[in-house]
Coordinates of C-alpha atoms in Angstrom, one line a residue:
Chain A
M1 CA 0.0 0.0 0.0
F2 CA 2.7 2.4 1.1
E3 CA 4.9 1.5 -1.9
L4 CA 1.9 1.9 -4.3
L5 CA 1.5 5.4 -2.9
A6 CA 5.2 6.0 -3.3
T7 CA 5.0 5.0 -7.0
A8 CA 2.0 7.3 -7.6
F9 CA 3.9 10.1 -5.9
R10 CA 7.0 9.4 -8.1
R11 CA 4.8 10.1 -11.2
I12 CA 3.4 13.3 -9.6
D13 CA 6.9 14.5 -8.7
E14 CA 8.3 13.8 -12.2
F15 CA 5.3 15.3 -14.0
V16 CA 5.2 18.5 -11.9
T17 CA 9.0 19.2 -12.0
G18 CA 9.2 18.5 -15.8
A19 CA 6.1 20.5 -16.5
A20 CA 7.3 23.4 -14.4
L21 CA 10.5 23.5 -16.5
C22 CA 8.6 23.3 -19.7
A23 CA 6.1 26.0 -18.6
A24 CA 9.0 28.3 -17.5
L25 CA 10.6 27.9 -20.9
Y26 CA 7.3 28.6 -22.7
I27 CA 6.6 31.7 -20.6
L28 CA 10.1 33.1 -21.1
G29 CA 10.0 32.3 -24.9
Q30 CA 6.6 34.0 -25.1
E31 CA 7.9 37.1 -23.3
M32 CA 10.9 37.4 -25.6
V33 CA 8.7 37.1 -28.7
A34 CA 6.3 39.7 -27.4
R35 CA 9.1 42.1 -26.6
W36 CA 11.0 41.8 -29.9
V37 CA 8.1 41.3 -32.3
F38 CA 5.3 43.3 -30.8
N39 CA 7.4 45.7 -28.6
Y40 CA 5.2 44.6 -25.7
S41 CA 6.2 43.2 -22.3
F42 CA 4.0 41.1 -19.9
T43 CA 4.4 42.3 -16.4
W44 CA 3.7 39.0 -14.7
T45 CA 6.3 36.9 -16.6
E46 CA 9.1 37.2 -14.1
D47 CA 6.9 36.6 -11.0
L48 CA 5.3 33.5 -12.6
S49 CA 8.6 32.1 -13.8
R50 CA 10.1 32.5 -10.3
V51 CA 7.2 30.6 -8.8
L52 CA 7.7 27.9 -11.4
L53 CA 11.4 27.7 -10.4
V54 CA 10.5 27.1 -6.7
V55 CA 8.0 24.5 -7.7
L56 CA 10.5 22.8 -10.0
V57 CA 13.2 22.7 -7.3
Y58 CA 11.1 21.3 -4.5
F59 CA 9.2 18.7 -6.5
G60 CA 12.5 17.8 -8.3
A61 CA 14.3 17.6 -4.9
S62 CA 11.5 15.3 -3.6
A63 CA 12.0 13.0 -6.6
V64 CA 15.7 13.0 -6.2
A65 CA 15.6 12.4 -2.4
S66 CA 13.3 9.4 -2.7
E67 CA 15.6 8.0 -5.4
D68 CA 18.6 8.6 -3.1
R69 CA 20.3 10.6 -5.8
H70 CA 21.1 13.8 -3.9
I71 CA 24.8 14.8 -4.1
R72 CA 26.7 13.6 -1.0
V73 CA 30.3 13.2 0.1
G74 CA 30.3 9.4 0.0
F75 CA 33.9 8.3 0.5
L76 CA 33.6 7.8 4.3
L77 CA 30.4 5.7 3.8
E78 CA 32.1 3.7 1.1
S79 CA 35.2 3.0 3.1
M80 CA 33.3 1.6 6.1
P81 CA 32.5 -2.0 6.6
A82 CA 29.3 -2.9 4.7
K83 CA 27.2 -3.5 7.8
V84 CA 28.2 -0.2 9.5
S85 CA 27.7 1.7 6.2
R86 CA 24.2 0.2 5.8
Y87 CA 23.2 1.3 9.4
L88 CA 24.7 4.7 9.0
R89 CA 22.8 5.1 5.7
L90 CA 19.6 4.1 7.5
I91 CA 20.3 6.8 10.2
I92 CA 21.0 9.4 7.6
D93 CA 17.7 8.5 5.7
L94 CA 15.8 8.8 9.0
A95 CA 17.4 12.2 9.6
C96 CA 16.4 13.3 6.1
L97 CA 12.9 12.0 6.7
G98 CA 12.8 14.0 9.9
F99 CA 13.9 17.2 8.0
C100 CA 11.1 16.6 5.5
V101 CA 8.5 16.3 8.2
I102 CA 9.8 19.5 9.8
A103 CA 9.8 21.3 6.4
V104 CA 6.1 20.2 6.0
W105 CA 5.3 21.8 9.3
L106 CA 7.4 25.0 8.6
G107 CA 5.9 25.2 5.1
A108 CA 2.4 24.9 6.4
R109 CA 3.0 27.6 9.0
L110 CA 4.4 29.9 6.3
V111 CA 1.4 29.2 4.0
H112 CA -1.0 29.9 7.0
D113 CA 0.8 33.2 8.0
T114 CA 1.0 34.5 4.4
A115 CA -2.6 33.7 3.8
A116 CA -3.5 35.6 7.0
I117 CA -1.7 38.7 5.7
G118 CA -3.4 38.3 2.3
L119 CA -0.2 38.8 0.2
S120 CA -0.5 38.4 -3.6
F121 CA 1.4 39.0 -6.8
A122 CA -1.2 41.6 -7.8
H123 CA 1.4 44.3 -8.2
S124 CA 2.6 42.7 -11.4
G125 CA -0.9 42.0 -12.7
F126 CA -0.6 38.3 -11.7
A127 CA -3.5 37.7 -9.4
L128 CA -2.1 34.6 -7.6
P129 CA -2.1 34.7 -3.8
V130 CA 1.5 34.2 -2.6
W131 CA 0.4 31.4 -0.2
V132 CA -0.6 29.3 -3.3
A133 CA 2.9 29.5 -4.6
Q134 CA 4.3 28.8 -1.1
S135 CA 2.1 25.7 -0.7
C136 CA 4.5 23.8 -3.0
I137 CA 6.8 23.5 0.1
P138 CA 4.6 21.5 2.4
I139 CA 3.1 19.5 -0.5
S140 CA 6.5 18.5 -2.0
F141 CA 8.1 17.7 1.3
A142 CA 5.0 15.7 2.3
I143 CA 5.4 13.7 -0.9
A144 CA 9.1 13.3 -0.2
S145 CA 8.4 12.1 3.3
V146 CA 6.1 9.3 2.1
R147 CA 8.6 8.3 -0.6
I148 CA 11.7 8.4 1.7
A149 CA 9.7 6.4 4.3
A150 CA 8.8 3.8 1.6
R151 CA 12.5 3.6 0.6
I152 CA 13.6 3.2 4.3
L153 CA 11.0 0.4 4.8
S154 CA 12.1 -1.5 1.7
G155 CA 15.8 -1.0 2.7
S156 CA 15.3 -2.2 6.2
R157 CA 13.4 -5.3 4.9
R158 CA 16.5 -5.9 2.7
I159 CA 18.9 -5.5 5.7
E160 CA 16.6 -7.8 7.8
S161 CA 16.6 -10.5 5.1
Q162 CA 20.4 -10.2 4.6
T163 CA 20.9 -10.6 8.3
V164 CA 18.7 -13.6 8.5
A165 CA 20.5 -15.1 5.4
S166 CA 23.9 -14.5 6.9
E167 CA 22.8 -16.0 10.3
E168 CA 21.4 -19.1 8.5
G169 CA 24.4 -19.3 6.3
Chain B
M1 CA 33.4 31.1 17.9
V2 CA 29.7 30.4 17.3
A3 CA 30.3 30.4 13.5
V4 CA 33.2 27.9 13.9
Q5 CA 30.8 25.6 15.8
I6 CA 28.1 25.9 13.1
L7 CA 30.7 25.2 10.4
G8 CA 32.0 22.3 12.4
V9 CA 28.5 20.8 12.6
M10 CA 28.0 21.4 8.9
L11 CA 31.4 19.7 8.0
L12 CA 30.5 16.7 10.3
F13 CA 27.2 16.2 8.5
L14 CA 28.9 16.6 5.1
F15 CA 31.6 14.1 5.8
I16 CA 29.5 11.3 7.4
G17 CA 27.6 11.3 4.0
V18 CA 24.4 13.3 4.7
P19 CA 23.2 14.6 1.3
I20 CA 24.7 18.0 1.0
G21 CA 21.5 20.0 0.7
F22 CA 20.1 18.3 3.8
A23 CA 23.5 18.8 5.7
L24 CA 23.4 22.5 5.1
W25 CA 19.8 22.9 6.3
F26 CA 20.5 20.7 9.3
A27 CA 23.4 22.9 10.3
G28 CA 21.2 26.0 9.8
L29 CA 18.5 24.5 12.0
F30 CA 21.1 23.6 14.6
A31 CA 22.2 27.3 14.6
V32 CA 18.6 28.4 15.0
L33 CA 17.7 26.0 17.7
V34 CA 20.9 26.0 19.7
F35 CA 22.3 29.6 19.3
R36 CA 18.9 31.3 18.6
L37 CA 20.6 33.2 15.7
S38 CA 17.3 33.3 13.8
S39 CA 13.7 32.2 14.2
L40 CA 11.9 29.2 12.8
T41 CA 9.6 31.6 10.9
Q42 CA 12.8 32.9 9.2
V43 CA 13.7 29.3 8.4
A44 CA 10.3 28.8 6.8
Q45 CA 10.6 32.0 4.8
S46 CA 14.1 31.1 3.7
L47 CA 12.9 27.8 2.3
Y48 CA 11.0 29.9 -0.3
S49 CA 12.9 33.2 -0.5
T50 CA 16.4 31.6 -1.1
L51 CA 15.1 30.2 -4.5
D52 CA 12.8 33.2 -5.4
N53 CA 15.5 34.6 -7.7
F54 CA 15.1 35.2 -11.5
V55 CA 18.9 34.8 -12.1
L56 CA 18.8 31.2 -10.8
L57 CA 16.3 30.3 -13.6
A58 CA 19.3 30.4 -16.0
I59 CA 20.6 27.2 -14.4
P60 CA 17.8 24.8 -15.5
F61 CA 17.9 26.3 -19.0
F62 CA 21.6 25.9 -19.3
I63 CA 21.4 22.3 -18.0
L64 CA 18.5 21.6 -20.4
A65 CA 20.4 23.1 -23.4
G66 CA 23.4 20.9 -22.5
N67 CA 21.3 17.8 -22.1
I68 CA 19.6 18.4 -25.5
I69 CA 23.0 19.0 -27.1
V70 CA 24.3 15.7 -25.7
R71 CA 21.2 13.7 -26.4
G72 CA 21.0 14.9 -30.0
N73 CA 24.8 14.8 -30.7
V74 CA 24.6 18.4 -31.8
A75 CA 28.2 19.1 -31.0
T76 CA 29.6 16.2 -33.0
P77 CA 30.0 18.0 -36.4
L78 CA 31.8 20.9 -34.8
F79 CA 34.1 18.5 -33.0
Q80 CA 34.8 16.6 -36.3
L81 CA 35.6 20.0 -37.9
I82 CA 38.1 20.9 -35.2
Q83 CA 39.7 17.4 -35.4
S84 CA 40.0 17.7 -39.2
S85 CA 41.5 21.2 -38.9
T86 CA 44.3 20.0 -36.6
R87 CA 45.2 16.7 -38.4
R88 CA 48.3 18.2 -40.1
L89 CA 49.8 19.2 -36.8
P90 CA 52.1 16.9 -34.7
A91 CA 49.8 15.0 -32.3
G92 CA 47.0 16.7 -34.2
A93 CA 44.3 14.3 -33.1
A94 CA 45.0 14.9 -29.4
I95 CA 45.2 18.7 -30.0
G96 CA 41.9 18.6 -31.8
T97 CA 40.3 16.7 -28.9
S98 CA 41.7 19.2 -26.4
L99 CA 40.3 22.1 -28.5
G100 CA 37.1 20.2 -28.8
C101 CA 36.8 20.2 -25.0
A102 CA 36.9 24.0 -25.1
A103 CA 34.3 24.2 -27.9
F104 CA 32.1 21.8 -26.0
G105 CA 32.5 23.9 -22.8
A106 CA 31.3 27.0 -24.7
M107 CA 28.1 25.2 -25.6
T108 CA 27.1 23.2 -22.5
G109 CA 28.6 24.8 -19.4
S110 CA 28.7 21.4 -17.8
S111 CA 32.1 19.7 -17.2
V112 CA 30.7 16.3 -16.7
A113 CA 28.5 16.4 -19.8
A114 CA 31.5 17.6 -21.9
A115 CA 33.9 15.0 -20.5
A116 CA 31.4 12.2 -20.9
A117 CA 30.3 13.2 -24.4
L118 CA 33.9 13.6 -25.7
A119 CA 35.0 10.3 -24.1
R120 CA 32.2 8.5 -25.9
T121 CA 33.1 9.9 -29.3
T122 CA 36.9 10.1 -29.2
T123 CA 38.4 7.4 -27.0
Q124 CA 38.3 4.5 -29.6
E125 CA 39.7 6.7 -32.4
L126 CA 42.6 8.0 -30.3
K127 CA 43.4 4.5 -29.1
R128 CA 43.5 3.3 -32.7
L129 CA 46.1 6.1 -33.4
G130 CA 48.3 4.7 -30.7
Y131 CA 47.6 7.0 -27.7
D132 CA 47.4 5.1 -24.4
A133 CA 44.2 5.0 -22.4
G134 CA 45.7 6.8 -19.4
F135 CA 46.8 9.8 -21.5
I136 CA 43.5 10.0 -23.4
S137 CA 41.3 9.8 -20.3
G138 CA 43.5 12.2 -18.3
M139 CA 43.4 14.7 -21.2
L140 CA 39.6 14.4 -21.5
A141 CA 39.0 14.6 -17.7
A142 CA 41.1 17.8 -17.6
G143 CA 39.7 19.2 -20.8
G144 CA 36.1 18.7 -19.6
T145 CA 36.8 21.1 -16.7
L146 CA 37.1 23.9 -19.2
A147 CA 33.3 24.0 -19.3
I148 CA 33.4 25.1 -15.7
L149 CA 35.4 28.3 -16.6
I150 CA 34.4 29.1 -20.2
P151 CA 31.1 30.9 -20.4
P152 CA 28.3 29.9 -20.2
S153 CA 29.3 28.3 -16.9
V154 CA 26.7 27.0 -14.4
S155 CA 29.2 27.6 -11.6
L156 CA 29.5 31.3 -12.6
V157 CA 25.7 31.6 -12.7
I158 CA 25.4 30.2 -9.1
Y159 CA 28.3 32.5 -7.9
G160 CA 26.7 35.5 -9.5
S161 CA 23.3 34.9 -8.0
L162 CA 24.8 34.2 -4.5
A163 CA 27.2 37.2 -4.7
K164 CA 24.4 39.4 -6.2
I165 CA 26.6 40.6 -9.1
S166 CA 25.9 40.6 -12.8
V167 CA 26.2 37.1 -14.4
G168 CA 26.7 38.7 -17.8
S169 CA 29.8 40.6 -16.5
L170 CA 31.0 37.4 -14.9
F171 CA 30.8 35.7 -18.3
I172 CA 32.8 38.6 -19.8
A173 CA 35.4 38.4 -17.0
A174 CA 35.8 34.7 -17.7
V175 CA 36.6 35.0 -21.4
I176 CA 40.3 35.8 -21.2
P177 CA 41.0 33.3 -18.4
G178 CA 39.0 30.7 -20.3
I179 CA 41.0 31.2 -23.5
L180 CA 44.3 31.2 -21.6
M181 CA 43.3 28.0 -19.8
A182 CA 42.3 26.3 -23.0
A183 CA 45.6 27.4 -24.6
A184 CA 47.5 26.1 -21.6
L185 CA 45.8 22.7 -21.6
T186 CA 46.1 22.3 -25.4
T187 CA 49.9 23.2 -25.2
T188 CA 50.3 20.6 -22.4
T189 CA 48.5 18.1 -24.6
W190 CA 50.9 18.9 -27.5
I191 CA 54.0 18.7 -25.3
V192 CA 53.1 15.4 -23.6
A193 CA 51.8 13.8 -26.8
T194 CA 54.8 14.8 -28.9
R195 CA 57.2 13.7 -26.2
R196 CA 55.6 10.3 -25.8
Y197 CA 54.5 9.6 -29.3
G198 CA 57.0 11.6 -31.4
V199 CA 56.6 14.7 -33.6
E200 CA 55.9 12.5 -36.6
N201 CA 52.6 11.5 -35.2
R202 CA 50.6 13.3 -37.9
L203 CA 47.6 12.3 -40.0
E204 CA 46.7 12.9 -43.6
P205 CA 45.4 16.5 -43.8
A206 CA 41.8 16.8 -44.7
S207 CA 41.0 18.2 -48.1
R208 CA 39.7 21.7 -48.6
E209 CA 36.3 20.3 -49.8
E210 CA 36.1 18.0 -46.8
L211 CA 36.8 21.0 -44.4
M212 CA 34.1 23.1 -46.2
R213 CA 31.6 20.3 -46.0
Q214 CA 32.3 19.8 -42.3
A215 CA 32.2 23.6 -41.6
L216 CA 28.7 23.7 -43.2
M217 CA 27.6 20.7 -41.0
A218 CA 29.0 22.4 -37.9
L219 CA 27.2 25.7 -38.5
P220 CA 24.1 24.9 -36.4
A221 CA 26.3 23.9 -33.5
I222 CA 28.3 27.0 -33.8
G223 CA 25.0 28.9 -33.5
I224 CA 24.7 27.9 -29.8
P225 CA 27.7 29.7 -28.3
V226 CA 27.1 32.6 -30.7
I227 CA 23.5 32.9 -29.4
I228 CA 24.5 32.6 -25.7
L229 CA 27.7 34.7 -25.7
G230 CA 26.7 37.1 -28.5
G231 CA 23.3 37.7 -27.0
I232 CA 24.6 38.4 -23.5
F233 CA 27.7 40.5 -24.6
S234 CA 25.6 42.6 -27.0
G235 CA 23.0 43.3 -24.3
L236 CA 20.3 41.6 -26.3
F237 CA 19.5 39.0 -23.7
S238 CA 19.9 38.6 -20.0
P239 CA 21.8 35.3 -19.1
T240 CA 18.5 33.7 -18.1
E241 CA 17.0 34.6 -21.5
A242 CA 20.1 33.5 -23.4
A243 CA 19.9 30.1 -21.6
A244 CA 16.2 29.9 -22.6
V245 CA 16.9 30.8 -26.2
A246 CA 19.8 28.3 -26.3
S247 CA 17.4 25.5 -25.0
L248 CA 14.7 26.4 -27.6
Y249 CA 17.4 26.6 -30.4
A250 CA 18.9 23.2 -29.4
G251 CA 15.4 21.7 -29.1
A252 CA 14.5 23.0 -32.6
L253 CA 17.8 21.6 -34.0
V254 CA 17.3 18.1 -32.7
C255 CA 13.6 17.9 -33.5
F256 CA 13.5 19.6 -36.9
V257 CA 17.0 19.6 -38.4
F258 CA 18.8 16.5 -37.1
R259 CA 15.5 14.8 -36.3
N260 CA 17.3 12.4 -33.9
V261 CA 15.3 13.1 -30.7
G262 CA 11.6 12.2 -30.4
L263 CA 9.0 13.7 -28.1
R264 CA 9.4 10.9 -25.6
D265 CA 13.1 11.5 -25.5
L266 CA 12.6 15.2 -25.1
S267 CA 10.2 14.7 -22.2
E268 CA 12.8 12.5 -20.5
V269 CA 15.4 15.2 -21.1
F270 CA 13.1 17.8 -19.5
I271 CA 12.5 15.6 -16.4
D272 CA 16.3 14.7 -16.1
S273 CA 17.2 18.4 -16.4
A274 CA 14.6 19.4 -13.8
K275 CA 16.0 16.8 -11.4
S276 CA 19.6 17.9 -11.9
T277 CA 18.5 21.5 -11.3
A278 CA 16.7 20.5 -8.2
T279 CA 19.8 18.7 -6.9
I280 CA 21.9 21.8 -7.4
L281 CA 19.4 24.4 -6.3
F282 CA 18.4 22.6 -3.1
I283 CA 22.1 22.8 -2.1
V284 CA 22.1 26.5 -3.1
S285 CA 19.1 27.2 -0.9
G286 CA 20.7 25.5 2.1
A287 CA 24.0 27.4 1.4
I288 CA 22.3 30.8 1.2
F289 CA 20.6 30.1 4.6
I290 CA 23.8 28.8 6.3
G291 CA 25.7 31.8 4.9
H292 CA 23.0 34.1 6.4
V293 CA 23.2 32.4 9.7
C294 CA 27.1 32.5 9.7
T295 CA 26.9 36.2 8.9
L296 CA 24.6 36.7 11.9
A297 CA 27.1 34.7 14.0
G298 CA 29.8 37.2 13.0
L299 CA 32.0 35.0 10.7
P300 CA 33.0 38.0 8.4
N301 CA 34.0 40.0 11.5
D302 CA 36.0 37.0 12.8
V303 CA 37.9 36.7 9.5
I304 CA 38.5 40.5 9.3
A305 CA 39.9 40.3 12.9
L306 CA 42.2 37.4 11.8
L307 CA 43.4 39.4 8.8
E308 CA 44.2 42.4 11.0
A309 CA 45.9 40.2 13.6
Y310 CA 48.2 38.6 11.1
D311 CA 48.4 41.7 8.9
L312 CA 47.7 39.7 5.7
S313 CA 47.8 41.5 2.3
W314 CA 45.1 40.7 -0.3
W315 CA 47.3 38.2 -2.1
E316 CA 48.4 36.5 1.1
F317 CA 44.8 36.1 2.1
L318 CA 43.8 34.8 -1.4
M319 CA 46.6 32.3 -1.3
L320 CA 45.4 31.1 2.1
V321 CA 41.9 30.8 0.6
N322 CA 43.4 28.9 -2.3
V323 CA 45.0 26.4 0.0
M324 CA 41.7 26.0 1.9
L325 CA 39.8 25.5 -1.3
L326 CA 42.3 23.0 -2.7
V327 CA 42.0 20.9 0.5
L328 CA 38.2 21.2 0.5
G329 CA 38.3 20.3 -3.2
F330 CA 39.6 16.9 -2.3
F331 CA 36.4 16.1 -0.5
L332 CA 33.7 18.4 -2.0
D333 CA 32.4 18.5 -5.5
G334 CA 32.4 21.7 -7.6
F335 CA 28.8 22.8 -7.0
T336 CA 29.1 22.3 -3.2
L337 CA 32.4 24.3 -3.2
T338 CA 30.7 27.2 -5.0
T339 CA 27.5 27.2 -3.0
V340 CA 29.1 26.7 0.4
V341 CA 32.1 28.9 -0.1
T342 CA 30.5 31.9 -1.8
P343 CA 28.1 33.0 0.9
L344 CA 30.5 32.1 3.7
M345 CA 33.7 33.6 2.3
L346 CA 32.6 36.5 0.1
P347 CA 32.1 39.1 2.9
S348 CA 35.7 38.3 4.1
V349 CA 37.1 38.3 0.6
L350 CA 35.6 41.8 -0.1
A351 CA 36.9 43.0 3.3
A352 CA 40.4 41.8 2.3
G353 CA 40.2 44.1 -0.8
V354 CA 39.7 41.4 -3.4
D355 CA 37.5 42.2 -6.4
P356 CA 34.4 39.8 -6.5
F357 CA 34.9 39.2 -10.2
H358 CA 38.6 38.3 -9.6
F359 CA 37.6 36.0 -6.8
A360 CA 35.0 34.3 -9.0
I361 CA 37.7 33.3 -11.5
V362 CA 40.0 32.0 -8.7
L363 CA 37.1 30.1 -7.2
V364 CA 36.1 28.5 -10.5
V365 CA 39.7 27.4 -11.3
N366 CA 39.7 25.8 -7.8
I367 CA 36.5 24.0 -8.8
E368 CA 38.2 22.8 -12.0
I369 CA 41.0 21.4 -9.9
A370 CA 38.5 19.8 -7.5
A371 CA 36.8 18.1 -10.5
I372 CA 40.0 16.1 -11.3
T373 CA 41.5 15.4 -7.8
P374 CA 40.7 12.1 -6.0
P375 CA 38.8 10.9 -4.0
I376 CA 35.8 13.0 -5.1
G377 CA 37.0 14.3 -8.6
L378 CA 33.8 13.7 -10.5
N379 CA 35.4 13.9 -14.0
L380 CA 37.8 11.1 -13.1
F381 CA 34.9 8.8 -12.3
V382 CA 32.8 9.8 -15.3
I383 CA 35.7 9.2 -17.7
S384 CA 36.6 6.0 -16.0
S385 CA 33.1 4.6 -16.3
V386 CA 32.5 5.9 -19.9
S387 CA 35.9 4.8 -21.3
D388 CA 36.2 1.7 -19.1
V389 CA 39.7 2.7 -17.8
P390 CA 40.6 2.2 -14.1
V391 CA 40.2 5.4 -12.0
G392 CA 43.9 5.1 -11.0
D393 CA 45.0 5.2 -14.6
V394 CA 42.8 8.3 -15.3
A395 CA 44.3 10.0 -12.1
R396 CA 47.8 9.3 -13.4
G397 CA 47.0 10.5 -16.9
V398 CA 45.5 13.7 -15.4
L399 CA 48.7 14.6 -13.4
P400 CA 50.5 16.9 -16.0
F401 CA 47.2 18.7 -16.6
L402 CA 46.7 19.1 -12.9
V403 CA 50.1 20.8 -12.5
V404 CA 49.1 23.2 -15.3
L405 CA 45.8 24.0 -13.6
V406 CA 47.6 24.8 -10.4
V407 CA 50.1 27.0 -12.2
M408 CA 47.2 28.9 -13.9
L409 CA 45.5 29.2 -10.6
I410 CA 48.6 30.9 -9.2
L411 CA 48.8 33.2 -12.3
F412 CA 45.1 34.2 -12.0
T413 CA 45.5 34.8 -8.3
F414 CA 48.5 37.1 -8.6
V415 CA 47.4 38.9 -11.8
P416 CA 43.8 40.2 -11.2
E417 CA 44.0 42.1 -14.5
I418 CA 43.6 38.9 -16.4
S419 CA 40.1 38.6 -15.0
L420 CA 39.3 42.3 -14.8
F421 CA 40.7 43.4 -18.2
T422 CA 37.6 42.7 -20.3
L423 CA 35.4 44.4 -17.7
K424 CA 37.2 47.7 -18.2

C-alpha cells in the first residue's frame, strides 16, 4: 500500500517538475517574442517564472531524495564495513525524513501566515495569492516524506533478510 | 566562535555522508535551535525566498540546453571539424580533442557532460592512433573542466546569484582566463603527446572540400555559443533569457534539423534536467541560509579580525583561501564548493580588498582542480566509467594537466588584471 502510494507520488513529482521547467521555458519564450516582435512586455512573466522555479526545485528535490540521488560526500560511507555503512545510511535516511517532516510543518506555517496577511502578486498583474505558490513547500516535502519512508521500509526489509540469510548461512 | 561551531557541525554532517542540501539545512536548523541566531519563521521564509530569484532560472535552462545537445549529438559535427583542422599538426588528433573540449565547454557549461560526451566519441579513435588509455582519459578529464570556466558556466551563474553581481559581467570576465586555460591545456597536450608519441605523429590532412563540408555541417552547433555569448555580450539577452533561447534553439535543431530526438526522449530530457537542477538548487538554498546564519554569527568579522591580527595583504589572504579550497576540493564537488564557499567567504574576501569578479575566477579554477582530484574528482569517475579505464590510470593521466591548472590558478590569483581586463 505504502509502496503503491510512493509509486504514484513518483509520477506526480516527475510530472510536476518536468512540467514546471517546460512552462517556465514557454513563458520566457513568449515574453521574448512579445518584446521583440510586438514591442510589448508582460508584467507577470518574471513573477510566474520565479514561482515555477521554486515548484521545479522542491518537486524535483523530492523525486531525487526518494531515489537517493542527492549529491553527497560518499567516500567515508564507502570506506566503512558494509554493515556499518548500511546502518549509517539508515540513520541518515531517517534524519532526512525528519527534516522533510519539519519542512512540511514549517511550510504549512508559512502558508498559513502568508494567507492571513493576504499577500498576492497583484502588483505585477498576476493575481495569484503568494500562499498558493508557497504551498509547494509543504506539499512537495509531504510527498518526499512518504517516498523516503517507503525507501527506508524496503531498505530495512533488505537489511533484515540479509541478516537472516547470513545468520542461517 | 559560534560560527566555527556551526561550520563544524556542517562539515561533520557533510563528511558522514548526509546529502549536501540536507546537511546545510541541518546545520542551519542547529544554529537556529541552539544559538537562537534566527527564528523558525525565518527558516520557513528562507525555504521559499532563497530560491525566489530570477537569475537562478538560468541554471535549469543551461542544463536543459546541455542535455539536449548531448542527447542529439549536436556538437559532433563541430568536434569533427576541429579534429580535421588539426590533423596536419604533430599530435593533431590529441590537440583537436583538447580544443574540442573548449568548444564543448562553450556550448554546455557542464564539465561532466563535456567529459562524458567527448570520451564516448573520441576514445576509440585516439586508441587506434596509438595513444594510451591513461593519457586519453587524463586529457579528457582535464579538458572537460574547461566547461566550468568558459562561459556559459553554471558555476558562474550560481556564484553571480549568490554574490548578487551581474552574471553577464562574470561571463565577460571569464573570457580571457577561459582562452588562456584552453591554450595552456592544449599546449600541455601537445608537449606530452609529442614527447611520448614523437613529432611524426601526424595524420593525412583533410582536403579543402572536406573541411568546407564539415564547416557547413557544424554551422548549427556554432550557433549555440554565438546565441549565448553574442546575445549576452551585445546586451540583447539577460543570461536567463540567453539560456532559454539556447534551449529552444537546441530543441529545434534536434527535432526539426537533425531529427534524432523524439517527443518521448525530449520529455525524458526535461525531467532529467529538472531533477539535476533540483539537486543543485536545493544545495544553493541551504548554502544561502547557512551563509546568512554565519553572517549573523559574526563570521565575516572574525575573518577580518584574523586578517588584522596577522596583517595579511590581499594576495596572502587569497593564497590562504586557495590552500583551503584545494584541501576542501579533495572532498567536496564543484557545486558544493561554489554554494558553500561563496556566501561564507565573500564578505571576508571583499573585506580583504579582493574584487568579487577576480575571486569568481579564482574560485572557478579551484573548482576545475576539484573536478580532477581524487577521491571526489567527478570527472575522473565519469571518464573512468565511460571509457572503461581504471580510476587510478585516469588519475595518473591527469597529473600533467593538474600541474598546469595549479600554475594557472597561481597566475590568475596574482594577476587580477587577467580577470578584470575585459570588464574595463
